[in-house]
């Protein structure tokens, strides 16, 4: 549930999200193909939206992410068990957040669809998958019906105190296994409901579907302080986070040991998410660094040791001792204040050689983003630097499109200072990342391995 604040910040762009066509790579692996939200090929194409509006949304989402992670009571850990195969789901892309379309329930022999599809926000920092259910009071607005769980033939309630209930007894909802979630600062958005067993259905690459029964699903009955517009299309959250000893994210529930994704920046190319065998990464370009536990149990952490700007090391050893998370719920990367200050100096020194000085508060035009470090954009300038995150055993070289936001009169560095260090989505673009839990040395405290390699997003589609 880690990125719900960013969901609240970006919800006005939900109508610009795009449907995604499912395809399989490897034996029964989840493969999600997305259309860029700003592409005219998207059925949710919002029309023209300015670069400033896009950047503002990224900034707001990043700030909201920090509010959530560092000022919130996290949901209780939860757990469960299931023996199922890989799945395939369609997805769409909203801003810098991904939404999977998943069918829920079983409704034969009624005419029409045998399942009801909902869009879920995908989050690698959240362990609980939940949807708003029929009978909720209060509810957030949803364009379609809330999930009619009692009419589903595959709905299986879990009594309060049942040994299969993955949450503590104090979280029971009425007489059933329950969950309680709180997000952000007061007035805090919150969700309360029942955890049920239900069937989730995903399209296959053979124009059919694959269904997986008795998965844990949160059924939300009380949704407070969610600032969603009436045209909201998001029904809930798809949790892919790691979590604590009682957690059970979707990849774990379907019996898989890895998932991966790659994110493209072009509005005319596809991004994908895999769960299962299709998430394997091999080849000479594939690099690997250990996945670690950190202060936030649902997030994935790596050992960041230093940062370079255009191959010049900044000497930041020891600056990231509190941990570095890699997070799809954070739009723009954040660095702890001392590291950010040194990186800022590094970028200023780089541009100084081209006689380009940063805007100060007095000289910055009104149509320049509110990011901290922005420079004037000289006509014809194209000498942008790379930025390298030096992880333990592997270097992630971020190319200029993943560092800078460029407009007619500005070059802005897409980084922020924050209470923690997090590698956000903007800096993950044009790479494929795989979270593999069969790898890693448990004796050293490793919980898996993060593998990555440059990804060619292909030709426009």
GROMACS .gro file of C-alpha atoms in nm, residues 145-409:
model
  265
  145UNK     CA    1  -1.993  -0.132  -0.939
  146UNK     CA    2  -1.808  -0.220  -0.622
  147UNK     CA    3  -1.717  -0.588  -0.620
  148UNK     CA    4  -2.037  -0.789  -0.542
  149UNK     CA    5  -1.853  -1.049  -0.336
  150UNK     CA    6  -2.162  -1.226  -0.197
  151UNK     CA    7  -2.284  -1.307  -0.549
  152UNK     CA    8  -1.954  -1.467  -0.650
  153UNK     CA    9  -1.963  -1.847  -0.642
  154UNK     CA   10  -1.591  -1.857  -0.560
  155UNK     CA   11  -1.618  -1.624  -0.258
  156UNK     CA   12  -1.495  -1.795   0.059
  157UNK     CA   13  -1.513  -1.606   0.389
  158UNK     CA   14  -1.258  -1.667   0.665
  159UNK     CA   15  -1.395  -1.659   1.022
  160UNK     CA   16  -1.230  -1.439   1.281
  161UNK     CA   17  -0.973  -1.642   1.472
  162UNK     CA   18  -0.946  -1.907   1.200
  163UNK     CA   19  -0.586  -2.037   1.183
  164UNK     CA   20  -0.573  -1.960   0.808
  165UNK     CA   21  -0.646  -1.590   0.871
  166UNK     CA   22  -0.326  -1.402   0.780
  167UNK     CA   23  -0.388  -1.103   1.009
  168UNK     CA   24  -0.404  -1.066   1.390
  169UNK     CA   25  -0.733  -1.128   1.567
  170UNK     CA   26  -0.757  -0.762   1.671
  171UNK     CA   27  -0.793  -0.674   1.301
  172UNK     CA   28  -1.106  -0.885   1.257
  173UNK     CA   29  -1.387  -0.716   1.069
  174UNK     CA   30  -1.709  -0.801   1.249
  175UNK     CA   31  -1.692  -1.183   1.276
  176UNK     CA   32  -1.447  -1.231   0.987
  177UNK     CA   33  -1.075  -1.218   0.919
  178UNK     CA   34  -1.000  -0.852   0.856
  179UNK     CA   35  -0.746  -0.585   0.769
  180UNK     CA   36  -0.688  -0.222   0.862
  181UNK     CA   37  -0.478   0.017   0.654
  182UNK     CA   38  -0.391   0.381   0.714
  183UNK     CA   39  -0.210   0.613   0.472
  184UNK     CA   40  -0.036   0.946   0.515
  185UNK     CA   41  -0.095   1.232   0.752
  186UNK     CA   42  -0.419   1.347   0.911
  187UNK     CA   43  -0.683   1.337   0.783
  188UNK     CA   44  -0.542   0.999   0.691
  189UNK     CA   45  -0.694   0.800   0.405
  190UNK     CA   46  -0.777   0.459   0.545
  191UNK     CA   47  -0.936   0.129   0.449
  192UNK     CA   48  -1.094  -0.137   0.667
  193UNK     CA   49  -1.240  -0.463   0.551
  194UNK     CA   50  -1.248  -0.839   0.534
  195UNK     CA   51  -0.985  -1.074   0.392
  196UNK     CA   52  -1.150  -1.342   0.180
  197UNK     CA   53  -1.050  -1.628  -0.049
  198UNK     CA   54  -1.141  -1.554  -0.408
  199UNK     CA   55  -1.062  -1.642  -0.769
  200UNK     CA   56  -0.855  -1.404  -0.981
  201UNK     CA   57  -0.859  -1.438  -1.360
  202UNK     CA   58  -0.600  -1.316  -1.610
  203UNK     CA   59  -0.608  -1.316  -1.993
  204UNK     CA   60  -0.372  -1.559  -2.165
  205UNK     CA   61  -0.185  -1.514  -2.491
  206UNK     CA   62  -0.418  -1.766  -2.657
  207UNK     CA   63  -0.722  -1.539  -2.628
  208UNK     CA   64  -0.838  -1.742  -2.333
  209UNK     CA   65  -0.805  -1.689  -1.962
  210UNK     CA   66  -0.633  -1.850  -1.668
  211UNK     CA   67  -0.793  -1.850  -1.324
  212UNK     CA   68  -0.640  -1.906  -0.981
  213UNK     CA   69  -0.868  -1.991  -0.695
  214UNK     CA   70  -0.851  -1.940  -0.318
  215UNK     CA   71  -0.615  -1.644  -0.332
  216UNK     CA   72  -0.623  -1.399  -0.043
  217UNK     CA   73  -0.801  -1.077  -0.139
  218UNK     CA   74  -0.885  -0.781   0.079
  219UNK     CA   75  -1.249  -0.672   0.049
  220UNK     CA   76  -1.273  -0.305   0.149
  221UNK     CA   77  -1.588  -0.196   0.333
  222UNK     CA   78  -1.483   0.135   0.490
  223UNK     CA   79  -1.286   0.381   0.277
  224UNK     CA   80  -1.229   0.722   0.436
  225UNK     CA   81  -1.060   1.041   0.316
  226UNK     CA   82  -0.977   0.916  -0.034
  227UNK     CA   83  -0.987   1.225  -0.257
  228UNK     CA   84  -1.090   1.043  -0.572
  229UNK     CA   85  -1.291   1.217  -0.848
  230UNK     CA   86  -1.620   1.074  -0.964
  231UNK     CA   87  -1.458   0.938  -1.281
  232UNK     CA   88  -1.218   0.720  -1.079
  233UNK     CA   89  -1.149   0.383  -1.244
  234UNK     CA   90  -0.916   0.230  -0.982
  235UNK     CA   91  -1.078  -0.036  -0.767
  236UNK     CA   92  -0.785  -0.132  -0.545
  237UNK     CA   93  -0.419  -0.226  -0.504
  238UNK     CA   94  -0.210  -0.508  -0.652
  239UNK     CA   95   0.061  -0.588  -0.398
  240UNK     CA   96   0.405  -0.710  -0.514
  241UNK     CA   97   0.608  -0.595  -0.214
  242UNK     CA   98   0.825  -0.812   0.005
  243UNK     CA   99   0.688  -0.745   0.352
  244UNK     CA  100   0.739  -0.918   0.684
  245UNK     CA  101   0.712  -1.280   0.797
  246UNK     CA  102   0.329  -1.278   0.778
  247UNK     CA  103   0.298  -1.105   0.441
  248UNK     CA  104   0.187  -1.273   0.122
  249UNK     CA  105   0.221  -1.066  -0.198
  250UNK     CA  106   0.071  -1.185  -0.525
  251UNK     CA  107   0.394  -1.330  -0.667
  252UNK     CA  108   0.425  -1.546  -0.355
  253UNK     CA  109   0.061  -1.651  -0.355
  254UNK     CA  110   0.090  -1.786  -0.708
  255UNK     CA  111   0.394  -1.989  -0.604
  256UNK     CA  112   0.658  -1.795  -0.798
  257UNK     CA  113   1.006  -1.690  -0.692
  258UNK     CA  114   1.063  -1.392  -0.921
  259UNK     CA  115   0.902  -1.104  -1.102
  260UNK     CA  116   1.039  -0.841  -1.338
  261UNK     CA  117   0.943  -0.532  -1.532
  262UNK     CA  118   1.082  -0.284  -1.780
  263UNK     CA  119   0.964   0.073  -1.815
  264UNK     CA  120   0.978   0.276  -2.136
  265UNK     CA  121   0.969   0.654  -2.159
  266UNK     CA  122   0.829   0.684  -2.510
  267UNK     CA  123   0.460   0.742  -2.551
  268UNK     CA  124   0.457   0.505  -2.847
  269UNK     CA  125   0.627   0.194  -2.706
  270UNK     CA  126   0.532  -0.076  -2.459
  271UNK     CA  127   0.637  -0.154  -2.103
  272UNK     CA  128   0.591  -0.496  -1.944
  273UNK     CA  129   0.559  -0.675  -1.613
  274UNK     CA  130   0.635  -1.046  -1.570
  275UNK     CA  131   0.571  -1.286  -1.284
  276UNK     CA  132   0.720  -1.634  -1.306
  277UNK     CA  133   0.959  -1.790  -1.556
  278UNK     CA  134   0.932  -1.496  -1.793
  279UNK     CA  135   1.103  -1.285  -1.526
  280UNK     CA  136   1.432  -1.477  -1.554
  281UNK     CA  137   1.725  -1.274  -1.678
  282UNK     CA  138   2.040  -1.419  -1.833
  283UNK     CA  139   2.304  -1.288  -2.070
  284UNK     CA  140   2.632  -1.094  -2.075
  285UNK     CA  141   2.468  -0.757  -2.005
  286UNK     CA  142   2.284  -0.873  -1.694
  287UNK     CA  143   2.423  -0.734  -1.368
  288UNK     CA  144   2.325  -0.839  -1.016
  289UNK     CA  145   2.323  -0.688  -0.668
  290UNK     CA  146   2.183  -0.838  -0.346
  291UNK     CA  147   1.832  -0.760  -0.225
  292UNK     CA  148   1.827  -0.673   0.144
  293UNK     CA  149   1.586  -0.608   0.428
  294UNK     CA  150   1.541  -0.247   0.538
  295UNK     CA  151   1.352  -0.025   0.777
  296UNK     CA  152   1.028  -0.049   0.577
  297UNK     CA  153   0.947  -0.422   0.558
  298UNK     CA  154   0.741  -0.404   0.238
  299UNK     CA  155   1.015  -0.232   0.036
  300UNK     CA  156   1.311  -0.385  -0.147
  301UNK     CA  157   1.655  -0.253  -0.049
  302UNK     CA  158   1.995  -0.254  -0.220
  303UNK     CA  159   2.345  -0.158  -0.105
  304UNK     CA  160   2.418   0.178  -0.271
  305UNK     CA  161   2.785   0.262  -0.219
  306UNK     CA  162   2.853   0.571  -0.432
  307UNK     CA  163   2.727   0.787  -0.720
  308UNK     CA  164   2.909   0.916  -1.029
  309UNK     CA  165   2.826   1.199  -1.265
  310UNK     CA  166   2.971   1.143  -1.613
  311UNK     CA  167   3.211   0.884  -1.467
  312UNK     CA  168   3.337   1.116  -1.190
  313UNK     CA  169   3.294   0.953  -0.850
  314UNK     CA  170   3.151   1.179  -0.580
  315UNK     CA  171   3.296   0.995  -0.279
  316UNK     CA  172   2.969   0.926  -0.100
  317UNK     CA  173   3.080   0.608   0.077
  318UNK     CA  174   2.893   0.578   0.407
  319UNK     CA  175   2.619   0.824   0.310
  320UNK     CA  176   2.362   0.549   0.252
  321UNK     CA  177   2.408   0.346   0.570
  322UNK     CA  178   2.037   0.377   0.650
  323UNK     CA  179   1.956   0.184   0.333
  324UNK     CA  180   1.848   0.248  -0.026
  325UNK     CA  181   1.510   0.129  -0.152
  326UNK     CA  182   1.422   0.064  -0.515
  327UNK     CA  183   1.057   0.150  -0.556
  328UNK     CA  184   0.801   0.167  -0.838
  329UNK     CA  185   0.577   0.376  -0.612
  330UNK     CA  186   0.818   0.671  -0.602
  331UNK     CA  187   0.817   0.877  -0.924
  332UNK     CA  188   1.147   1.064  -0.876
  333UNK     CA  189   1.455   0.938  -0.690
  334UNK     CA  190   1.528   1.083  -0.349
  335UNK     CA  191   1.864   1.114  -0.174
  336UNK     CA  192   1.933   1.182   0.191
  337UNK     CA  193   2.028   1.547   0.239
  338UNK     CA  194   2.407   1.517   0.261
  339UNK     CA  195   2.424   1.294  -0.048
  340UNK     CA  196   2.184   1.519  -0.239
  341UNK     CA  197   2.394   1.826  -0.159
  342UNK     CA  198   2.706   1.659  -0.301
  343UNK     CA  199   2.523   1.536  -0.612
  344UNK     CA  200   2.384   1.885  -0.665
  345UNK     CA  201   2.736   2.029  -0.653
  346UNK     CA  202   2.850   1.764  -0.900
  347UNK     CA  203   2.586   1.863  -1.155
  348UNK     CA  204   2.663   2.234  -1.108
  349UNK     CA  205   3.032   2.166  -1.166
  350UNK     CA  206   2.955   1.964  -1.478
  351UNK     CA  207   2.743   2.236  -1.641
  352UNK     CA  208   2.984   2.512  -1.538
  353UNK     CA  209   3.236   2.388  -1.795
  354UNK     CA  210   2.980   2.482  -2.061
  355UNK     CA  211   2.928   2.823  -1.893
  356UNK     CA  212   2.580   2.723  -1.776
  357UNK     CA  213   2.489   2.834  -1.424
  358UNK     CA  214   2.177   2.715  -1.237
  359UNK     CA  215   1.876   2.935  -1.188
  360UNK     CA  216   1.845   3.083  -0.843
  361UNK     CA  217   1.515   3.169  -0.681
  362UNK     CA  218   1.530   3.521  -0.815
  363UNK     CA  219   1.620   3.434  -1.173
  364UNK     CA  220   1.401   3.127  -1.230
  365UNK     CA  221   1.117   3.200  -1.476
  366UNK     CA  222   0.764   3.112  -1.372
  367UNK     CA  223   0.734   2.844  -1.639
  368UNK     CA  224   1.025   2.642  -1.498
  369UNK     CA  225   0.940   2.336  -1.282
  370UNK     CA  226   0.960   2.365  -0.904
  371UNK     CA  227   1.247   2.116  -0.888
  372UNK     CA  228   1.543   2.235  -0.682
  373UNK     CA  229   1.813   2.227  -0.954
  374UNK     CA  230   1.732   2.376  -1.295
  375UNK     CA  231   1.956   2.536  -1.557
  376UNK     CA  232   1.885   2.757  -1.859
  377UNK     CA  233   1.869   2.555  -2.180
  378UNK     CA  234   2.106   2.706  -2.440
  379UNK     CA  235   1.999   2.664  -2.801
  380UNK     CA  236   2.142   2.344  -2.948
  381UNK     CA  237   2.287   2.212  -2.621
  382UNK     CA  238   2.314   1.831  -2.611
  383UNK     CA  239   2.607   1.749  -2.382
  384UNK     CA  240   2.406   1.587  -2.104
  385UNK     CA  241   2.591   1.367  -1.851
  386UNK     CA  242   2.508   1.020  -1.726
  387UNK     CA  243   2.458   0.939  -1.358
  388UNK     CA  244   2.572   0.604  -1.216
  389UNK     CA  245   2.442   0.437  -0.903
  390UNK     CA  246   2.724   0.217  -0.778
  391UNK     CA  247   2.556  -0.077  -0.605
  392UNK     CA  248   2.741  -0.363  -0.444
  393UNK     CA  249   2.873  -0.566  -0.737
  394UNK     CA  250   2.685  -0.375  -1.008
  395UNK     CA  251   2.662  -0.026  -1.161
  396UNK     CA  252   2.331   0.114  -1.280
  397UNK     CA  253   2.418   0.373  -1.546
  398UNK     CA  254   2.125   0.608  -1.590
  399UNK     CA  255   2.120   0.778  -1.930
  400UNK     CA  256   2.018   1.146  -1.965
  401UNK     CA  257   1.647   1.075  -2.042
  402UNK     CA  258   1.625   0.918  -1.695
  403UNK     CA  259   1.791   1.215  -1.524
  404UNK     CA  260   1.675   1.537  -1.686
  405UNK     CA  261   1.344   1.704  -1.759
  406UNK     CA  262   1.405   1.939  -2.051
  407UNK     CA  263   1.192   2.225  -2.178
  408UNK     CA  264   1.233   2.522  -2.407
  409UNK     CA  265   1.408   2.730  -2.142
   0.00000   0.00000   0.00000
